[in-house]
Short mmCIF file of N, CA, C and O in Angstrom, two decimals:
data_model
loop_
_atom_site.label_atom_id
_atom_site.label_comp_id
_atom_site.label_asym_id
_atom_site.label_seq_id
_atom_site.Cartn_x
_atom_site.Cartn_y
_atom_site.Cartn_z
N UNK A 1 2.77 -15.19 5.91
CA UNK A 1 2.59 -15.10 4.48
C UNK A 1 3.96 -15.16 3.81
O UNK A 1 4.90 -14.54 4.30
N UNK A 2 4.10 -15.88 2.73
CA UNK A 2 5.79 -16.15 2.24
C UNK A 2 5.69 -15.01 1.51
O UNK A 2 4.62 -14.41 1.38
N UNK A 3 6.75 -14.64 1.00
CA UNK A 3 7.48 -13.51 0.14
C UNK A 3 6.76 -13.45 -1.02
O UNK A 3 6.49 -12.31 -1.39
N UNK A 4 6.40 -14.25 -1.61
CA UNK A 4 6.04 -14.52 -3.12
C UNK A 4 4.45 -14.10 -2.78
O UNK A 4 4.35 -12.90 -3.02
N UNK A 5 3.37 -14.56 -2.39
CA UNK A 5 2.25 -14.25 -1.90
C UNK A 5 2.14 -12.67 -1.68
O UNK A 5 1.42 -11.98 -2.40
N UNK A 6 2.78 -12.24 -0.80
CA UNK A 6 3.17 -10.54 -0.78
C UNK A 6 3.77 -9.93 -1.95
O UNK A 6 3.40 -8.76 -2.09
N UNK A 7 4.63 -10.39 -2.89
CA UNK A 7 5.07 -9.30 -3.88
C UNK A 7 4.15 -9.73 -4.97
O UNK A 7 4.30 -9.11 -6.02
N UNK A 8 3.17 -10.71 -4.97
CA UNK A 8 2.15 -11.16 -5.76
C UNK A 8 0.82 -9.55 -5.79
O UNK A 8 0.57 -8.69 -6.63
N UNK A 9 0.16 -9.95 -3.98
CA UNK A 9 -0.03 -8.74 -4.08
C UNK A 9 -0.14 -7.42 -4.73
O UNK A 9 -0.93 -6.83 -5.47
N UNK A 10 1.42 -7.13 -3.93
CA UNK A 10 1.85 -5.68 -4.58
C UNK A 10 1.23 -5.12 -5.82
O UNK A 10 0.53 -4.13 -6.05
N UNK A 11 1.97 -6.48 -6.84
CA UNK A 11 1.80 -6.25 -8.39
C UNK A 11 0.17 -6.05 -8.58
O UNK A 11 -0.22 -5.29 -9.47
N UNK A 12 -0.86 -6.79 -7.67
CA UNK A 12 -1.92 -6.42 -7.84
C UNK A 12 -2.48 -4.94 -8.04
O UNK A 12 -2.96 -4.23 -8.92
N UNK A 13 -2.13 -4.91 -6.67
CA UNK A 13 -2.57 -3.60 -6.31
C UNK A 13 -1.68 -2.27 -7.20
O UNK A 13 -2.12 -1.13 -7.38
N UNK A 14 -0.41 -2.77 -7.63
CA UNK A 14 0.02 -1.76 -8.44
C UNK A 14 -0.52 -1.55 -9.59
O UNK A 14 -0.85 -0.40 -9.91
N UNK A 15 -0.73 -2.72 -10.52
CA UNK A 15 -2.22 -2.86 -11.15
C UNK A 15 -3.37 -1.97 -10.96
O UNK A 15 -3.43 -1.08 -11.80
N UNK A 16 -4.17 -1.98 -10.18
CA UNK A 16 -5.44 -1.25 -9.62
C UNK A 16 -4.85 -0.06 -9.92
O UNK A 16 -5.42 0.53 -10.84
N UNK A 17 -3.61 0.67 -9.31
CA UNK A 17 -3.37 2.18 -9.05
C UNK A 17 -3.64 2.28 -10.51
O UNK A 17 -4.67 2.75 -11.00
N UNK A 18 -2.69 1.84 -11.12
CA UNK A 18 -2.07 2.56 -12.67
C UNK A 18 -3.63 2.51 -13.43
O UNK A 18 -4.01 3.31 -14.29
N UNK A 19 -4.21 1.67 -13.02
CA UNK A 19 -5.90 2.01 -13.93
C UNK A 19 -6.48 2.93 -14.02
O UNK A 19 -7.03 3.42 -15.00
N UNK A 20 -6.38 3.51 -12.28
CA UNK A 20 -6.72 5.23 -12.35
C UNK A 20 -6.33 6.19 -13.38
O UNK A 20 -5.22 6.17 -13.91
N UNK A 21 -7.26 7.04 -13.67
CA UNK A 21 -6.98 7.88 -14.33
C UNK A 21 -5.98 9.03 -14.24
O UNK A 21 -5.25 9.70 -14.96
N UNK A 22 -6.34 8.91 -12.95
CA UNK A 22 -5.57 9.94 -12.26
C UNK A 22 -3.82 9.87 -12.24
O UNK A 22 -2.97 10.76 -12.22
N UNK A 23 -3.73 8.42 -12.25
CA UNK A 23 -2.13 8.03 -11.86
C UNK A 23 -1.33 8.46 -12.95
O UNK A 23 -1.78 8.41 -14.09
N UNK A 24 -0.24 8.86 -12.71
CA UNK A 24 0.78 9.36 -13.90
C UNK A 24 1.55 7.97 -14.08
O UNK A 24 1.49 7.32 -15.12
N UNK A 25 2.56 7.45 -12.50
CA UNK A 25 3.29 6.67 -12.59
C UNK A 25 2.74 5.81 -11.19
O UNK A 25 2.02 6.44 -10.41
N UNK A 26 3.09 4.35 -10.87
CA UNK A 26 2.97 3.95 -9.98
C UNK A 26 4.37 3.19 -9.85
O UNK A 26 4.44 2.50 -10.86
N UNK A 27 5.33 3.02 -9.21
CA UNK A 27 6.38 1.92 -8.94
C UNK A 27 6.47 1.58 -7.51
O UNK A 27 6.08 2.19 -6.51
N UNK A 28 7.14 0.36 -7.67
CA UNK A 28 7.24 -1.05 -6.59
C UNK A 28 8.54 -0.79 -6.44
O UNK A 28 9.39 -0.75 -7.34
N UNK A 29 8.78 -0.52 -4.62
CA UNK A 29 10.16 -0.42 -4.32
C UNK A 29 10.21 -2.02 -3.58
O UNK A 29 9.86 -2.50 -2.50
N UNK A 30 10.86 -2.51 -4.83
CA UNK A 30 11.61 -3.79 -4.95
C UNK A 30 12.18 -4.53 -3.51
O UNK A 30 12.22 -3.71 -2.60
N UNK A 31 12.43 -5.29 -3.28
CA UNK A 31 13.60 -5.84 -2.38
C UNK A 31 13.83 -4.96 -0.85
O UNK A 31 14.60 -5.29 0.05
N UNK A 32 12.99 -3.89 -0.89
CA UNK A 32 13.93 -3.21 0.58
C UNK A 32 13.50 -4.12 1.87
O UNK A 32 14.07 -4.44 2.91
N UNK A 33 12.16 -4.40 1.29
CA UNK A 33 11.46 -4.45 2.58
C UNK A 33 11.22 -3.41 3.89
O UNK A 33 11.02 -3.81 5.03
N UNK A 34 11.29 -2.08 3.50
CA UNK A 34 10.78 -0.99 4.32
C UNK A 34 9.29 -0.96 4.36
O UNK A 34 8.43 -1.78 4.04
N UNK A 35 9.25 0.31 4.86
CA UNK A 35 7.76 0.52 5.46
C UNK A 35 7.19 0.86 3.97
O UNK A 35 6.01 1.19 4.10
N UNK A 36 7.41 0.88 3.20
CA UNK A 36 6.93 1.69 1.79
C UNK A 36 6.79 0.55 0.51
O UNK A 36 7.83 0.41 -0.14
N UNK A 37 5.82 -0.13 0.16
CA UNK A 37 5.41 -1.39 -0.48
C UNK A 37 5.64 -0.23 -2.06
O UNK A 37 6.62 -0.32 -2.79
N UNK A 38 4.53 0.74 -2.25
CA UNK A 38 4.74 1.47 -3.80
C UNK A 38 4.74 2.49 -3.64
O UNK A 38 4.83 2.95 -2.50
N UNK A 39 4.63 3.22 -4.69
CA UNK A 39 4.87 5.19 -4.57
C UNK A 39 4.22 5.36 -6.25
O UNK A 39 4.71 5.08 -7.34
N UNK A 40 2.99 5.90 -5.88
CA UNK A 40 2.06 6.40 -7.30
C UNK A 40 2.35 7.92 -6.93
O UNK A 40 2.35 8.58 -5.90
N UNK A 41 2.59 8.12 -8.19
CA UNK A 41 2.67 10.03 -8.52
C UNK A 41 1.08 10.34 -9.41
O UNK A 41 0.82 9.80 -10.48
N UNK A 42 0.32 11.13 -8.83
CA UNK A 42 -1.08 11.67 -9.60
C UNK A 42 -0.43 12.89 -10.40
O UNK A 42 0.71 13.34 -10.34
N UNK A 43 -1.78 13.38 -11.33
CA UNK A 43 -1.78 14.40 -12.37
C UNK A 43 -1.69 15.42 -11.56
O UNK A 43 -1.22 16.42 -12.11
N UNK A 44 -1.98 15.54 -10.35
CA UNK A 44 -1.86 16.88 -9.57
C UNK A 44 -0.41 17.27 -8.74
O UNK A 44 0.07 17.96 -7.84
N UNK A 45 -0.21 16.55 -9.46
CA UNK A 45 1.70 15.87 -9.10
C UNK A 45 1.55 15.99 -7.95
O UNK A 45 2.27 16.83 -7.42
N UNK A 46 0.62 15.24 -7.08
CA UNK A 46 0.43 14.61 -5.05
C UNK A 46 1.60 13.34 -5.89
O UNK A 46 1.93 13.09 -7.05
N UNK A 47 1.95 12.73 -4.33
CA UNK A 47 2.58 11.33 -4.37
C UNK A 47 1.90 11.17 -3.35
O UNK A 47 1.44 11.97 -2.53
N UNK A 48 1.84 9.48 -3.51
CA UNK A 48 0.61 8.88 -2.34
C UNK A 48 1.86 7.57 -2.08
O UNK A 48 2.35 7.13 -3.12
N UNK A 49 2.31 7.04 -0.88
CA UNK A 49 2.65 6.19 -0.61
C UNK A 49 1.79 4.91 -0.44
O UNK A 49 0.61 5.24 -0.56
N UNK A 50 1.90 3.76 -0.23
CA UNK A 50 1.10 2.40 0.00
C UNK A 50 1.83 1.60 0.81
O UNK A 50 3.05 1.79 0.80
N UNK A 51 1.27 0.50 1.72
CA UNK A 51 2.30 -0.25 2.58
C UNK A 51 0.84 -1.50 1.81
O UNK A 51 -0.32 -1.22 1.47
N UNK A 52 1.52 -2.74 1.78
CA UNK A 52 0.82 -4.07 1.11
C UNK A 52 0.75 -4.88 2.19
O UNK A 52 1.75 -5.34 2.74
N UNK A 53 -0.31 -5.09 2.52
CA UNK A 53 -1.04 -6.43 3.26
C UNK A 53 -1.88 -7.50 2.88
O UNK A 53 -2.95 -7.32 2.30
N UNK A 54 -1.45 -8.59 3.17
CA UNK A 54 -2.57 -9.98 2.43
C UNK A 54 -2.36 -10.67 3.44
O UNK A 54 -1.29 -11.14 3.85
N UNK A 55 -3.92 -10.77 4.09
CA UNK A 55 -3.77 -12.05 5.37
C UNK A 55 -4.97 -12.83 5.33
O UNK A 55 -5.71 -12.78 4.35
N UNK A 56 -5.18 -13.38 6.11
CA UNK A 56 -6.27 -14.61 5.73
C UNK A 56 -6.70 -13.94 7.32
O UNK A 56 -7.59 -14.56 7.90
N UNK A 57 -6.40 -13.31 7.68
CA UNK A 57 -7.32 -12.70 8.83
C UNK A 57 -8.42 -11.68 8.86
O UNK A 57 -8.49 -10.93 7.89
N UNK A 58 -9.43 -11.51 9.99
CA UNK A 58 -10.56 -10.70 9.34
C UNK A 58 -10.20 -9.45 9.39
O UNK A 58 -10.61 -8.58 8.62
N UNK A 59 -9.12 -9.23 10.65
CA UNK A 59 -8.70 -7.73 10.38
C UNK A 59 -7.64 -7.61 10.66
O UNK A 59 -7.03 -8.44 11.34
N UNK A 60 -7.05 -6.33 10.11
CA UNK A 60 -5.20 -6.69 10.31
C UNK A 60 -5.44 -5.16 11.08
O UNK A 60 -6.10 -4.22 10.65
N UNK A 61 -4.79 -5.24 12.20
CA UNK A 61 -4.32 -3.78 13.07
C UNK A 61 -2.49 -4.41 12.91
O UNK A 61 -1.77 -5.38 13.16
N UNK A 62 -2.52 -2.97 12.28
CA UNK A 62 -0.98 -2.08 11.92
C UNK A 62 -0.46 -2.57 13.66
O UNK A 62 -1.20 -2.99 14.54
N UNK A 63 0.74 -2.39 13.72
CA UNK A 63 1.59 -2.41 15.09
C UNK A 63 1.89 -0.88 14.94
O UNK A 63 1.92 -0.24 13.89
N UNK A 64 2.09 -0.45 16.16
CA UNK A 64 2.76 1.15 16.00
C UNK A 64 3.81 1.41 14.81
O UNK A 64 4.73 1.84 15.50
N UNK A 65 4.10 1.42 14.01
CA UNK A 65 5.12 1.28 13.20
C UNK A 65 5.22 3.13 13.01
O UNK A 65 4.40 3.90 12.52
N UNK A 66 6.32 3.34 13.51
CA UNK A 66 7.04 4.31 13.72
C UNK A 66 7.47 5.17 12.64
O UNK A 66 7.47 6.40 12.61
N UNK A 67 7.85 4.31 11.71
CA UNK A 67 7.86 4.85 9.96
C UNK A 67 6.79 5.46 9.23
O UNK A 67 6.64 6.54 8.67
N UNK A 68 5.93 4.21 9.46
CA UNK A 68 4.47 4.84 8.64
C UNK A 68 4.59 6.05 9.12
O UNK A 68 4.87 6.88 8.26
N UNK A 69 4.47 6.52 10.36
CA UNK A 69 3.61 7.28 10.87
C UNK A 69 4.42 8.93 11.02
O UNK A 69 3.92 10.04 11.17
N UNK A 70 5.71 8.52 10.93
CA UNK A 70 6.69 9.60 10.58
C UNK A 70 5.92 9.80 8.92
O UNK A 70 5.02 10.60 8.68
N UNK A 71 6.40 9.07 8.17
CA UNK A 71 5.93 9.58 6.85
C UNK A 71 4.87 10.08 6.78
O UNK A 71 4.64 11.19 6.29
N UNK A 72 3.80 9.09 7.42
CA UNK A 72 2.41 9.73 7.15
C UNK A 72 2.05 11.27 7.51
O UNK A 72 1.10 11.91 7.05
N UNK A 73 2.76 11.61 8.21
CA UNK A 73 2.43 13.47 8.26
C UNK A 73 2.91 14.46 7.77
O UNK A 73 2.63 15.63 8.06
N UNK A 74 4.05 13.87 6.58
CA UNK A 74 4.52 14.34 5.64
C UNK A 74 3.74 14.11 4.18
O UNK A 74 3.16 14.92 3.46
N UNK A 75 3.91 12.98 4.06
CA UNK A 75 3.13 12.47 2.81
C UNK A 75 1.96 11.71 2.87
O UNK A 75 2.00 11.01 3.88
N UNK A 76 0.55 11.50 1.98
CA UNK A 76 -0.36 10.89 2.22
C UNK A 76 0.25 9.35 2.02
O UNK A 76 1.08 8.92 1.20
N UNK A 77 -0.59 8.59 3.24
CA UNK A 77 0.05 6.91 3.22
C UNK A 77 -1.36 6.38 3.44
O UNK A 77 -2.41 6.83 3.89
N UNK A 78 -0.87 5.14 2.88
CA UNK A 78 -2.34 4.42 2.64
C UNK A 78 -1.95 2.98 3.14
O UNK A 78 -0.75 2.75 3.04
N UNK A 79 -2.78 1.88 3.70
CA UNK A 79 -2.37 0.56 3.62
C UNK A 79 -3.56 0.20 2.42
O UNK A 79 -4.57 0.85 2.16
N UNK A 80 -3.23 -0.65 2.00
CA UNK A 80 -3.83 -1.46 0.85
C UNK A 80 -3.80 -3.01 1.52
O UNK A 80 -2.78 -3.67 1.71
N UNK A 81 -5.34 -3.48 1.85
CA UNK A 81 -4.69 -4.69 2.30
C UNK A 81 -6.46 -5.63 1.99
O UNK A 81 -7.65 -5.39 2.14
N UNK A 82 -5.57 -6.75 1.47
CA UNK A 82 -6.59 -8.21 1.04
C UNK A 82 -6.87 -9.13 2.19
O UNK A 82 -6.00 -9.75 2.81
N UNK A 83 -7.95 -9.16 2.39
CA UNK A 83 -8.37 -10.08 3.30
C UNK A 83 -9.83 -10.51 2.68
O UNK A 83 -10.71 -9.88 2.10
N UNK A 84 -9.67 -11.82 3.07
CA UNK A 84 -10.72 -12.60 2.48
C UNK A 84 -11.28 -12.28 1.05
O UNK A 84 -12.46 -12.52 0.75
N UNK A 85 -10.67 -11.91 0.45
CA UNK A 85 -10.96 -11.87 -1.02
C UNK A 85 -11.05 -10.50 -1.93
O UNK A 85 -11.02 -10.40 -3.16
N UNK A 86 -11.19 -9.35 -0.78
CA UNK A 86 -11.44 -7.97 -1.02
C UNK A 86 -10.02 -6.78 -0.63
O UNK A 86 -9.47 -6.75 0.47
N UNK A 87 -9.72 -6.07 -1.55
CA UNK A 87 -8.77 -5.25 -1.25
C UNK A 87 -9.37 -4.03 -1.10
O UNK A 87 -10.23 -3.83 -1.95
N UNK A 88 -9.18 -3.02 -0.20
CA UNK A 88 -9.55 -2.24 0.63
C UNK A 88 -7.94 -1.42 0.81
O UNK A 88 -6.79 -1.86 0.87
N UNK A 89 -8.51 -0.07 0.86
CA UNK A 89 -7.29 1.08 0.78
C UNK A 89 -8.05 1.88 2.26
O UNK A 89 -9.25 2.09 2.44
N UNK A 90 -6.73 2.25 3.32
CA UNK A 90 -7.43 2.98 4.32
C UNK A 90 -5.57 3.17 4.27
O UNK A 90 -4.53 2.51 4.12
N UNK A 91 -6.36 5.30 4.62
CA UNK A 91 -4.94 5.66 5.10
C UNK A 91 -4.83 6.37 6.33
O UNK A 91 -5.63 7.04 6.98
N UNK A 92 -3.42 6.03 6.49
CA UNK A 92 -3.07 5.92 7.68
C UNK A 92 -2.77 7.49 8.19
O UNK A 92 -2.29 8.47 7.62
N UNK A 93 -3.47 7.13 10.00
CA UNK A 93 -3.66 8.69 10.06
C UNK A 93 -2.14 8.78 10.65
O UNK A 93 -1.46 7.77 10.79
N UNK A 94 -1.70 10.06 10.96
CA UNK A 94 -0.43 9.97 12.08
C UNK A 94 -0.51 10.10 13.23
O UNK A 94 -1.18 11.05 13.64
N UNK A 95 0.06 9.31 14.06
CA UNK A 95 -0.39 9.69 15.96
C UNK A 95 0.41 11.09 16.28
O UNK A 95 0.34 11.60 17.39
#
């Protein structure tokens, strides 16, 4: 998937967050290319991390990724990911 297709994405799905009611702020960490696609802050002042996926495949399995999964047992993490036309939020448990 080229770069542009993925930060296309993002903006989607950053979109979707900020509709919630719930969301205070949602931002797009730009350029790092880390494990961390956005970071929404809720009214219950939780922060929820997101990692962005868009594939033309029917299912995307995560690789061990070592980051997520450090974070994820600190903070709630979610993948957000488009396939075949539908975006779908599943978060990630920690091993």
């Amino acid at each position: 998937m080229s770069y542009t297709k993925g930060r296309r994405f993002e903006y989607i799905v950053k979109k979707m967050l900020e509709q919630d009611p719930e969301t205070i702020l949602c931002v797009r960490s730009s350029g790092s290319h880390g494990a961390i696609d956005l970071v929404r802050i809720k009214l219950d002042s939780t922060c929820e991390l997101y990692q962005c996926k868009n594939t033309k495949a029917k299912s995307y399995v995560p690789k061990d990724d070592v980051d997520l999964n450090i974070i994820a047992k600190v903070v709630p993490t979610f993948w957000a990911e488009r396939r075949m036309g539908r975006t779908t939020f599943t978060r990630v448990v920690p091993k």
